[in-house]
PDB file of C-alpha atoms in Angstrom:
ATOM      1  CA  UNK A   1      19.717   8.300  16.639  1.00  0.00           C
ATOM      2  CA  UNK A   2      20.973   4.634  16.660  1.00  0.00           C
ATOM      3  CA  UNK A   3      17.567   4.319  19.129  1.00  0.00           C
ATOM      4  CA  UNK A   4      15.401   5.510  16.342  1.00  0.00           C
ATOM      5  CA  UNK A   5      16.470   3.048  13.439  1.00  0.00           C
ATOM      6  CA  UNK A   6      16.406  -0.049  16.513  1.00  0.00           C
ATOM      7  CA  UNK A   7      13.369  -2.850  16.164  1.00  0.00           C
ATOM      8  CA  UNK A   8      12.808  -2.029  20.127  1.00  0.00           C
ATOM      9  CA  UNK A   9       9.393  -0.761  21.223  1.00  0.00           C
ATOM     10  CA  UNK A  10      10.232   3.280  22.046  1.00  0.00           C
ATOM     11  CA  UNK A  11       8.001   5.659  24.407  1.00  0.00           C
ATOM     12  CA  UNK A  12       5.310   5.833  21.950  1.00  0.00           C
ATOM     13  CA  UNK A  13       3.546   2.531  21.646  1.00  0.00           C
ATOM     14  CA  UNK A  14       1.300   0.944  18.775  1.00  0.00           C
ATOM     15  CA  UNK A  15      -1.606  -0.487  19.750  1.00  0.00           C
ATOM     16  CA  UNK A  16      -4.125  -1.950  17.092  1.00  0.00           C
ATOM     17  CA  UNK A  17      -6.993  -0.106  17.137  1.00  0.00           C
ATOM     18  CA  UNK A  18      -5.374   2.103  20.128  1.00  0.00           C
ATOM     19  CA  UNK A  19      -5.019   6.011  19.935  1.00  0.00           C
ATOM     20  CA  UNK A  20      -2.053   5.838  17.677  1.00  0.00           C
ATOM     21  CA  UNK A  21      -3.424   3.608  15.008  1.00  0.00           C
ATOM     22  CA  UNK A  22      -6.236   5.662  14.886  1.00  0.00           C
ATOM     23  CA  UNK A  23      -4.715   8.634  14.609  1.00  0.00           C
ATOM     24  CA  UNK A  24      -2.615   7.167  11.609  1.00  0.00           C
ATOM     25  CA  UNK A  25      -5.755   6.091   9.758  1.00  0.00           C
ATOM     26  CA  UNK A  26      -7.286   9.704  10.016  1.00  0.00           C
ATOM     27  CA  UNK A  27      -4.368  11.042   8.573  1.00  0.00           C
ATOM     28  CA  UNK A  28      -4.843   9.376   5.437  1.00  0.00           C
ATOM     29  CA  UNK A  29      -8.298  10.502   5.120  1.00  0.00           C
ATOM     30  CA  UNK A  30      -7.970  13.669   6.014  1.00  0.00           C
ATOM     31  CA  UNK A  31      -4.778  13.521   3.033  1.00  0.00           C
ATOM     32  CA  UNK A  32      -7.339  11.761   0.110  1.00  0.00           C
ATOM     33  CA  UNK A  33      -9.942  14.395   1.116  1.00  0.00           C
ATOM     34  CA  UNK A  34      -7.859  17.026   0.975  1.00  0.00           C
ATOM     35  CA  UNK A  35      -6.582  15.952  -2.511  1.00  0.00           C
ATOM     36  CA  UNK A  36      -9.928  15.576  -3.776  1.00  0.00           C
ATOM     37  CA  UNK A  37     -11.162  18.994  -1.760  1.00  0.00           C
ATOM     38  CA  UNK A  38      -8.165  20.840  -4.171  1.00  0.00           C
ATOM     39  CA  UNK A  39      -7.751  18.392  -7.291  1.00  0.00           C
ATOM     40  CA  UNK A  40      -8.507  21.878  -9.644  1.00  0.00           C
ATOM     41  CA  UNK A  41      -5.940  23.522  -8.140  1.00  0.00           C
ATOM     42  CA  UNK A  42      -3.913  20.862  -7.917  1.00  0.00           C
ATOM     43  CA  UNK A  43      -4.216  20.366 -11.663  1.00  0.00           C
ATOM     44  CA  UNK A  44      -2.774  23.614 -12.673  1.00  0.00           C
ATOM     45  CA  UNK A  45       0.048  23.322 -10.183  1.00  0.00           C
ATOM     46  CA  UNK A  46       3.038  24.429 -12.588  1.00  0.00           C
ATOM     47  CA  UNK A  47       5.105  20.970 -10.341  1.00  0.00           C
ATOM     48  CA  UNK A  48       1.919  18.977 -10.642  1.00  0.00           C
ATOM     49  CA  UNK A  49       3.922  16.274 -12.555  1.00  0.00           C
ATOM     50  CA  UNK A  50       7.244  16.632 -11.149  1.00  0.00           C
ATOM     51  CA  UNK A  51       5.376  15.718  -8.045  1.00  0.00           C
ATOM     52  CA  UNK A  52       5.528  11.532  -9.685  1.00  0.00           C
ATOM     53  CA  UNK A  53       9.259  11.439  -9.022  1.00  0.00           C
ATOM     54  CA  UNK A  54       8.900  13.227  -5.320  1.00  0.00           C
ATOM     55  CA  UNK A  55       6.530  10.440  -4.422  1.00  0.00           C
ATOM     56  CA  UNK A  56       8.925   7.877  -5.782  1.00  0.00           C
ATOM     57  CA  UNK A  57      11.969   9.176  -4.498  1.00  0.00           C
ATOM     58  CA  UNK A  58      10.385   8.477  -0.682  1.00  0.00           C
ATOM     59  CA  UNK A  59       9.244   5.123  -1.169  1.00  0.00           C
ATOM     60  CA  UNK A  60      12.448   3.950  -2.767  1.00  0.00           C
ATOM     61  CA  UNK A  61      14.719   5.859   0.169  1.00  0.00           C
ATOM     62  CA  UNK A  62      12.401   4.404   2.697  1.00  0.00           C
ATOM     63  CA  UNK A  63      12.498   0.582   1.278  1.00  0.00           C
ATOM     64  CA  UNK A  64      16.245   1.296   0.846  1.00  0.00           C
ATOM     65  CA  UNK A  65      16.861   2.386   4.789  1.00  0.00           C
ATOM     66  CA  UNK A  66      14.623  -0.688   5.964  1.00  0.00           C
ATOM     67  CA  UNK A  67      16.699  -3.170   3.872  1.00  0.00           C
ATOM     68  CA  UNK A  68      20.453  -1.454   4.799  1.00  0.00           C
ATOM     69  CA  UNK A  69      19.416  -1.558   8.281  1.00  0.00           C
ATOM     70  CA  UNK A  70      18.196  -4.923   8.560  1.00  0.00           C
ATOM     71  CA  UNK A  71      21.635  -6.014   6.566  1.00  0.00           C
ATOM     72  CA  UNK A  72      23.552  -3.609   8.847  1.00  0.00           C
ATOM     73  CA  UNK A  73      22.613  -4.652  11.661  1.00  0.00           C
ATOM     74  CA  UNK A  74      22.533  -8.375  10.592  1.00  0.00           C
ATOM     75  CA  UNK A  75      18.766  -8.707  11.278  1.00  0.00           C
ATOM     76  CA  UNK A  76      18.158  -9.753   7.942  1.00  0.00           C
ATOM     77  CA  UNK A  77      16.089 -12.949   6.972  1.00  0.00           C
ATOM     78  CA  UNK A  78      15.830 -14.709   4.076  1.00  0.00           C
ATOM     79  CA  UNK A  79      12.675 -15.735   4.808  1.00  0.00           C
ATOM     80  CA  UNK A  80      11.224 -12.475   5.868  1.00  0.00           C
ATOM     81  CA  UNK A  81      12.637  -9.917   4.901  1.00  0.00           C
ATOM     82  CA  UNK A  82      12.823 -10.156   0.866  1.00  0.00           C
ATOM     83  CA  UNK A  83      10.665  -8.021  -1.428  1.00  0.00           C
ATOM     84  CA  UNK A  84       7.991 -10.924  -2.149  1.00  0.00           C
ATOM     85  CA  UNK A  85       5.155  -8.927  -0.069  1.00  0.00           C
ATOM     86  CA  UNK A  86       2.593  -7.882  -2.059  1.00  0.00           C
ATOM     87  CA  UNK A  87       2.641  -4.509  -0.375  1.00  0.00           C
ATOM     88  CA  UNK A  88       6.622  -4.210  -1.534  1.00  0.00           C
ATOM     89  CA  UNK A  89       5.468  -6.019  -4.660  1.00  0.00           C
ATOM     90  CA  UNK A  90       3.051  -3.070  -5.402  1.00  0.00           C
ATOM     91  CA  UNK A  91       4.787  -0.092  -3.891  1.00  0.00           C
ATOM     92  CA  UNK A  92       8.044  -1.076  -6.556  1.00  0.00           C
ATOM     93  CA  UNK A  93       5.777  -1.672  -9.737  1.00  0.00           C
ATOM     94  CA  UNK A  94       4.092   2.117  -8.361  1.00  0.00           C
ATOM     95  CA  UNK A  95       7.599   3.400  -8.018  1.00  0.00           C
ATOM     96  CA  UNK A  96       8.317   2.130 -11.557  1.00  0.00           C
ATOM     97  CA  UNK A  97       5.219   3.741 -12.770  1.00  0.00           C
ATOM     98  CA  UNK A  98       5.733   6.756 -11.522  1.00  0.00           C
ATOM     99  CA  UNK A  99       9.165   7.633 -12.759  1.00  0.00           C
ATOM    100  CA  UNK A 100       8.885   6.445 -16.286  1.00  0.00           C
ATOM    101  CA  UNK A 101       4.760   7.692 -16.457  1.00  0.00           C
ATOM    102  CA  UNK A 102       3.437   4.464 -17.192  1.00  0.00           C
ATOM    103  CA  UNK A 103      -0.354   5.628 -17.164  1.00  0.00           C
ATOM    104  CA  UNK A 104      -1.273   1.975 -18.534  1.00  0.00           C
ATOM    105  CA  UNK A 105       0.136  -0.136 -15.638  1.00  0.00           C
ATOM    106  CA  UNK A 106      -2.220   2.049 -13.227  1.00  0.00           C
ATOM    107  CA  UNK A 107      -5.491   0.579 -14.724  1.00  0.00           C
ATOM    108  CA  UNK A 108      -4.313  -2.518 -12.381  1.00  0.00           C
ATOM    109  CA  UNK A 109      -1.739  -1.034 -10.072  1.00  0.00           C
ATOM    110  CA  UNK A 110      -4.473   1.264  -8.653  1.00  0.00           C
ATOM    111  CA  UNK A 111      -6.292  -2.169  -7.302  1.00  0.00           C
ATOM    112  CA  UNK A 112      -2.774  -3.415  -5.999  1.00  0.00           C
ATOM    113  CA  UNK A 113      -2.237  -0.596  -3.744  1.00  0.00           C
ATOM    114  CA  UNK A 114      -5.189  -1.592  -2.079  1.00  0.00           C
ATOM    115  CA  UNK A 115      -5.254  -5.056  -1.936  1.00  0.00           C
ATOM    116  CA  UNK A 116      -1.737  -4.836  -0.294  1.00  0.00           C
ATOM    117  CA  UNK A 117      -1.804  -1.540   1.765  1.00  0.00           C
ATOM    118  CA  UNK A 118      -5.287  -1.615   3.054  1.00  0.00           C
ATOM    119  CA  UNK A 119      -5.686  -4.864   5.455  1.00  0.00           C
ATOM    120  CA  UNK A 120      -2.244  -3.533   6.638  1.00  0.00           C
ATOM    121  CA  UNK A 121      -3.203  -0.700   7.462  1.00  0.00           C
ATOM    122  CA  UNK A 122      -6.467  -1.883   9.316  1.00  0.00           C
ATOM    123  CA  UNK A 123      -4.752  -4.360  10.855  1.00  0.00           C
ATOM    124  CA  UNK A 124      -1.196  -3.741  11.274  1.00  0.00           C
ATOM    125  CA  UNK A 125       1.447  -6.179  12.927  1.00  0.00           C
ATOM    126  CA  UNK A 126       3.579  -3.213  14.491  1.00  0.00           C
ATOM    127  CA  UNK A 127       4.185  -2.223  18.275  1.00  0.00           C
ATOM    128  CA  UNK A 128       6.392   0.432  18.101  1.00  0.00           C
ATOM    129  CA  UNK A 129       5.368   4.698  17.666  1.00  0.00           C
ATOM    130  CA  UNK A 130       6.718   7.698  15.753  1.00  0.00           C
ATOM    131  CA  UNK A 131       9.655   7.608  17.595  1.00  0.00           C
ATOM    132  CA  UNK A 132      10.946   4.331  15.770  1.00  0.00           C
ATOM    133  CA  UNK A 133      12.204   4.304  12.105  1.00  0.00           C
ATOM    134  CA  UNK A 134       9.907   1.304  11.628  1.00  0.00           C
ATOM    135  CA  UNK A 135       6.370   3.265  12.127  1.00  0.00           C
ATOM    136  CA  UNK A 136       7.647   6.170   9.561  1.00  0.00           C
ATOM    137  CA  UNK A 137       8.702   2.699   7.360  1.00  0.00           C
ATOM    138  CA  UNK A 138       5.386   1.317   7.942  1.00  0.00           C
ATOM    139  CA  UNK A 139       3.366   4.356   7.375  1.00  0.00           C
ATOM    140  CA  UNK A 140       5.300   5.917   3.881  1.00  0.00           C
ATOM    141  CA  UNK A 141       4.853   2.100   2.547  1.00  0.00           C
ATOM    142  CA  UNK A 142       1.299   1.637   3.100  1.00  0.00           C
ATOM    143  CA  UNK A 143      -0.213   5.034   4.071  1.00  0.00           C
ATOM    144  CA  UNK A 144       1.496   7.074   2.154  1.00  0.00           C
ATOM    145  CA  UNK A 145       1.510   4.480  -1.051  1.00  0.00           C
ATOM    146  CA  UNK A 146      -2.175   5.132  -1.191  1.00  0.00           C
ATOM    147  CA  UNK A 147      -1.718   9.219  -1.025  1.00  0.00           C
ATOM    148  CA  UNK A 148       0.511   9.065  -4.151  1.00  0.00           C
ATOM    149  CA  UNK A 149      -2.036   6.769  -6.068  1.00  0.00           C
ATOM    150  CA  UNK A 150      -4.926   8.948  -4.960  1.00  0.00           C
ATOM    151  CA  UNK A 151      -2.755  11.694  -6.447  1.00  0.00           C
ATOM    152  CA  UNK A 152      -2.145  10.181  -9.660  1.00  0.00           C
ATOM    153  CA  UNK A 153      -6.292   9.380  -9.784  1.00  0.00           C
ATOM    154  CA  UNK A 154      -7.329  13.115  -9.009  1.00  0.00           C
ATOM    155  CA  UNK A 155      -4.654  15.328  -9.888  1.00  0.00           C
ATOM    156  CA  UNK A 156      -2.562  13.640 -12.686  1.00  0.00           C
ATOM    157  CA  UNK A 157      -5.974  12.165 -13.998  1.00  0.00           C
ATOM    158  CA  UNK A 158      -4.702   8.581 -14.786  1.00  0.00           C
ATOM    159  CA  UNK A 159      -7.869   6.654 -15.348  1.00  0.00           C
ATOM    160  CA  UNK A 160      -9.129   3.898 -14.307  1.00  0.00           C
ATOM    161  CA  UNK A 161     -12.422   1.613 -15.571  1.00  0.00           C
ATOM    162  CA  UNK A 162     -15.024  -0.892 -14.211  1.00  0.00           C
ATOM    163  CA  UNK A 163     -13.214  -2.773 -16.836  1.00  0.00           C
ATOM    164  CA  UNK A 164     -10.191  -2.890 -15.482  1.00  0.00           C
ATOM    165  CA  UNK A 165     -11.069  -4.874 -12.108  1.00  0.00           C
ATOM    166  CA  UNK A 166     -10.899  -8.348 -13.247  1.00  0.00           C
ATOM    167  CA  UNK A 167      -7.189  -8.123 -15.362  1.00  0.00           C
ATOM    168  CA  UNK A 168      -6.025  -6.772 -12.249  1.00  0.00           C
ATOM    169  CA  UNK A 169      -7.696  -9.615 -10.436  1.00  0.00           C
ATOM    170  CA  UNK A 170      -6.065 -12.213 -12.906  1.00  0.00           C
ATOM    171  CA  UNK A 171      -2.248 -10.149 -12.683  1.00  0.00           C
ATOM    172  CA  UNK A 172      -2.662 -10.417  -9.043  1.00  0.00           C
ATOM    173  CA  UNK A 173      -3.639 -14.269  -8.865  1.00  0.00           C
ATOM    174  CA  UNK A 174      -0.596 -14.613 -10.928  1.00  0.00           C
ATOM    175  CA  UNK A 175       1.461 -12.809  -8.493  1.00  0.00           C
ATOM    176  CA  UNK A 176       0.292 -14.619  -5.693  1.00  0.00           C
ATOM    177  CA  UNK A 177       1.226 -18.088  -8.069  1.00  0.00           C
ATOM    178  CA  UNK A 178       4.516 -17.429  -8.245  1.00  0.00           C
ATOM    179  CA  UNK A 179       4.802 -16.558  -4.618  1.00  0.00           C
ATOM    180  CA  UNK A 180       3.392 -19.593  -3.258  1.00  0.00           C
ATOM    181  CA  UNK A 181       4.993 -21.552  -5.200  1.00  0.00           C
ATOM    182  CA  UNK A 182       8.211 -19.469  -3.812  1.00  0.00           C
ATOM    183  CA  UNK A 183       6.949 -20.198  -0.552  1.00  0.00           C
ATOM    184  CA  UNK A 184       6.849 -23.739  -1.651  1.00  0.00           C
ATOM    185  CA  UNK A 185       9.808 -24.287  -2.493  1.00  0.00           C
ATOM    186  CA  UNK A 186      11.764 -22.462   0.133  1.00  0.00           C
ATOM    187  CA  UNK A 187       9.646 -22.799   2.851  1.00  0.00           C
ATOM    188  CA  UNK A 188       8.298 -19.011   3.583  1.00  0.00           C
ATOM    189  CA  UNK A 189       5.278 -17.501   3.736  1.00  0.00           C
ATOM    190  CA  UNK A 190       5.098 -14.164   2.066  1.00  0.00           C
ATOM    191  CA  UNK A 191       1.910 -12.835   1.296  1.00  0.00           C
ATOM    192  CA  UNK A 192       0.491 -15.362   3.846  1.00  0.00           C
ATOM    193  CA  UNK A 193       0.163 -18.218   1.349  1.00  0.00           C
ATOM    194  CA  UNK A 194       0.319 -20.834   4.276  1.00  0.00           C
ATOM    195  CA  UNK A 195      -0.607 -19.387   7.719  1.00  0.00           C
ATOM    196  CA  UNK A 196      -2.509 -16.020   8.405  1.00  0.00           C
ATOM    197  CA  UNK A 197       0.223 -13.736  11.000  1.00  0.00           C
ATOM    198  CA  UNK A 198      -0.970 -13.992  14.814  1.00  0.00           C
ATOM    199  CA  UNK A 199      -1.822 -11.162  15.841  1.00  0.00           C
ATOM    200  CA  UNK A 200      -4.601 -11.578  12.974  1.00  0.00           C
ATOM    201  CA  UNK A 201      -5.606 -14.784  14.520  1.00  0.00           C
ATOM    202  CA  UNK A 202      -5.969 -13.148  17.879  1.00  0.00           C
ATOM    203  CA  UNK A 203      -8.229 -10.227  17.230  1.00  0.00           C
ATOM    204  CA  UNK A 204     -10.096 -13.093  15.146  1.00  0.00           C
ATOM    205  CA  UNK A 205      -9.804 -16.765  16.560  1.00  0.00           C
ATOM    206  CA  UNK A 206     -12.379 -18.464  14.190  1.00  0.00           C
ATOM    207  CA  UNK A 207     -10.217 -18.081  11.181  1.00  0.00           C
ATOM    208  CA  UNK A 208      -8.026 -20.785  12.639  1.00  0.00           C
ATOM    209  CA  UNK A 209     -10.641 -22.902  11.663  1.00  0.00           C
ATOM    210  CA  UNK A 210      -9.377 -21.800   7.917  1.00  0.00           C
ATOM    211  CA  UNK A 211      -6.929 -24.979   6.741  1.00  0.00           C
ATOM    212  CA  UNK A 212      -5.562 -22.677   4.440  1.00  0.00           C
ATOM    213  CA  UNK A 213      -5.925 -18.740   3.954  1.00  0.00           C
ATOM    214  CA  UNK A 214      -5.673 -18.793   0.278  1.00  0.00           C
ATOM    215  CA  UNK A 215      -9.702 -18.590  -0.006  1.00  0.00           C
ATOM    216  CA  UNK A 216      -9.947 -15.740   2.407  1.00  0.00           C
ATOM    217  CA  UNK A 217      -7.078 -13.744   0.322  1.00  0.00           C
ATOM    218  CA  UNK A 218      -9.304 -14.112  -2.745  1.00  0.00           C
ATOM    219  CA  UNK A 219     -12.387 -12.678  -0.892  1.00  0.00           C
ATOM    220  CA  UNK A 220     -10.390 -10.063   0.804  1.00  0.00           C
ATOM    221  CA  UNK A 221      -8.645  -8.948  -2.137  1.00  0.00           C
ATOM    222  CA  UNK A 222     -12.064  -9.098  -4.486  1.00  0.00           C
ATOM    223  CA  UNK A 223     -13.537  -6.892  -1.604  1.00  0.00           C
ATOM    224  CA  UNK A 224     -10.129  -4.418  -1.919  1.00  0.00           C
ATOM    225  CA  UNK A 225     -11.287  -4.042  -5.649  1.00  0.00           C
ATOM    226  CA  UNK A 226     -14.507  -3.133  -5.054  1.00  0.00           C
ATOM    227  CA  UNK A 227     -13.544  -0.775  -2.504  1.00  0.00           C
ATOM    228  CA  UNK A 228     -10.849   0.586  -4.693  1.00  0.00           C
ATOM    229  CA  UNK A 229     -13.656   1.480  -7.736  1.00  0.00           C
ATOM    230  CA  UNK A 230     -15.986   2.663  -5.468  1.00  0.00           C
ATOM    231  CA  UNK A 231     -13.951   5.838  -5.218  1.00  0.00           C
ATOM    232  CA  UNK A 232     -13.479   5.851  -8.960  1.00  0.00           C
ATOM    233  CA  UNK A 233     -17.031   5.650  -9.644  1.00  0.00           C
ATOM    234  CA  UNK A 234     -17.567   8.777  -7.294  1.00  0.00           C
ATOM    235  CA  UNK A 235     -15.399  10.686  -8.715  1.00  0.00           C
ATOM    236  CA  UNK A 236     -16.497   9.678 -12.236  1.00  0.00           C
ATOM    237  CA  UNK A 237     -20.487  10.532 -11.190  1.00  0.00           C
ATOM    238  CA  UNK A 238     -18.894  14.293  -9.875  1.00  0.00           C
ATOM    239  CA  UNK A 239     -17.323  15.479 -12.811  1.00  0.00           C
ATOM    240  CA  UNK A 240     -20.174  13.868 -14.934  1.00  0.00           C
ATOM    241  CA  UNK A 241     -22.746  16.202 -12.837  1.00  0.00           C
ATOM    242  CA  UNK A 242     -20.474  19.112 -12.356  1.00  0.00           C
ATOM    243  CA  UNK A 243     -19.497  18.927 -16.711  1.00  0.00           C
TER     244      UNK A 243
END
C-alpha cells in the first residue's frame, strides 16, 4: 500500500503518447459518448441529480489524499504544490457548483474545464501507471473533471451559449492576473506564467524561441473554447432536428 501512494515510477509506466496514455484518452471518449449515446435515459434516472454530489465527493477526496500525502510525507512545496493551477482552480469552482447547483457559474466553468484539463491531458507531465496513487490523481482531476461536466451538459441539461465564450474568456484572463502576479511576487510559476514545463519543450523545441508563454496560453485557451462549444453546438443542432 505505502508503494501505491509513493511519487516512484511502479511496473506500469507512462509514456506520452505511449500505450498507456492512449488508452487513458479513449477512456474518456468512450465515457462522453456513452453519456451522450444514453442522455434520455439518463434524464429520467430517479438519482440523476444526486449524481452532482457523487461527482464532487471524488474530486474533493482525491485533491484531499494528494495534498495529505504530500504534507505527510513532507514532499510538500510551496511553490508547487498549492491550489493556484488552473486545473485545481477549475475542478474546486466545479466542485462548488456542483454541490450547491449553481447552474449559472457553468455558462463559464464549462470553458474552464477545458482550458485546464485538456492540454493536460494531451500532454501530460506524469511517468508513473495505474499502479501509483498519482495516475488515479491525475486521471479523476482532469479526465474524470470533464466526465462530470459532460454530465451536467447532457443529462442535468445546464446550458451553455455562443454567448457565453468571451465572459468566460475575460473571468479566466482575470484568473490568470492574479496568478502571475502571485507568481510575481513569490517567485512560482503556476499556470506556466513564466516558463512552459520541459517535457513540453521537448516534444516541441521551437517554443523555446517563445520569451514568454503568456501569448501561447491565450491562443491555446481561445482554441479550448472553441473546442469546448463545438460540442455544445452539436448537441444544440440534434435536439433542434430530432424536436
Amino acid at each position: 500500500m505505502n508503494t501505491f501512494f509513493s511519487d516512484t515510477d511502479g511496473l506500469i509506466g507512462f509514456s506520452l503518447f505511449g500505450w498507456l496514455h492512449l488508452l487513458t484518452i479513449a477512456v474518456l471518449i468512450l465515457a462522453v459518448y456513452l453519456l451522450y449515446r444514453f442522455r434520455f435515459r439518463l434524464m429520467k434516472w430517479r438519482f440523476r441529480e444526486q449524481m452532482r454530489y457523487l461527482f464532487a465527493g471524488i474530486m474533493f477526496l482525491n485533491m484531499t489524499v494528494y495534498y495529505g500525502l504530500k504534507l505527510y510525507t513532507g514532499t510538500w512545496d510551496f511553490h508547487v504544490h498549492l491550489p493556484l493551477h488552473f486545473c485545481f482552480i477549475s475542478g474546486y469552482l466545479f466542485m462548488y457548483a456542483l454541490v450547491t447547483n449553481r447552474k449559472e457559474m457553468f455558462h463559464w466553468l464549462y470553458f474552464f474545464a477545458f482550458a485546464g484539463p485538456l492540454p493536460a491531458i494531451l500532454l501530460p507531465d506524469l511517468t508513473c501507471g495505474f499502479d501509483r496513487f498519482l495516475y488515479w490523481q491525475y486521471f479523476i482531476s482532469h479526465h474524470f473533471f470533464l466526465i462530470a461536466v459532460f454530465y451536467c451538459l447532457f443529462v442535468l441539461q445546464w446550458r451553455v451559449e455562443r454567448k457565453d465564450i468571451v465572459p468566460a474568456i475575460i473571468k479566466a484572463n482575470f484568473v490568470f492576473l492574479l496568478v502571475f502576479l502571485f507568481n510575481q511576487l513569490f517567485h512560482t510559476n503556476y499556470i506556466m506564467t513564466s516558463t512552459l514545463p520541459s517535457h513540453i519543450l521537448r516534444l516541441m523545441p521551437f517554443l523555446s524561441h517563445f520569451q514568454s508563454p503568456i501569448l501561447l496560453l491565450e491562443l491555446a485557451g481561445v482554441a479550448s473554447a472553441l473546442f469546448a462549444y463545438s460540442f455544445v453546438l452539436y448537441d444544440y443542432n440534434r435536439r433542434s432536428v430530432l424536436s
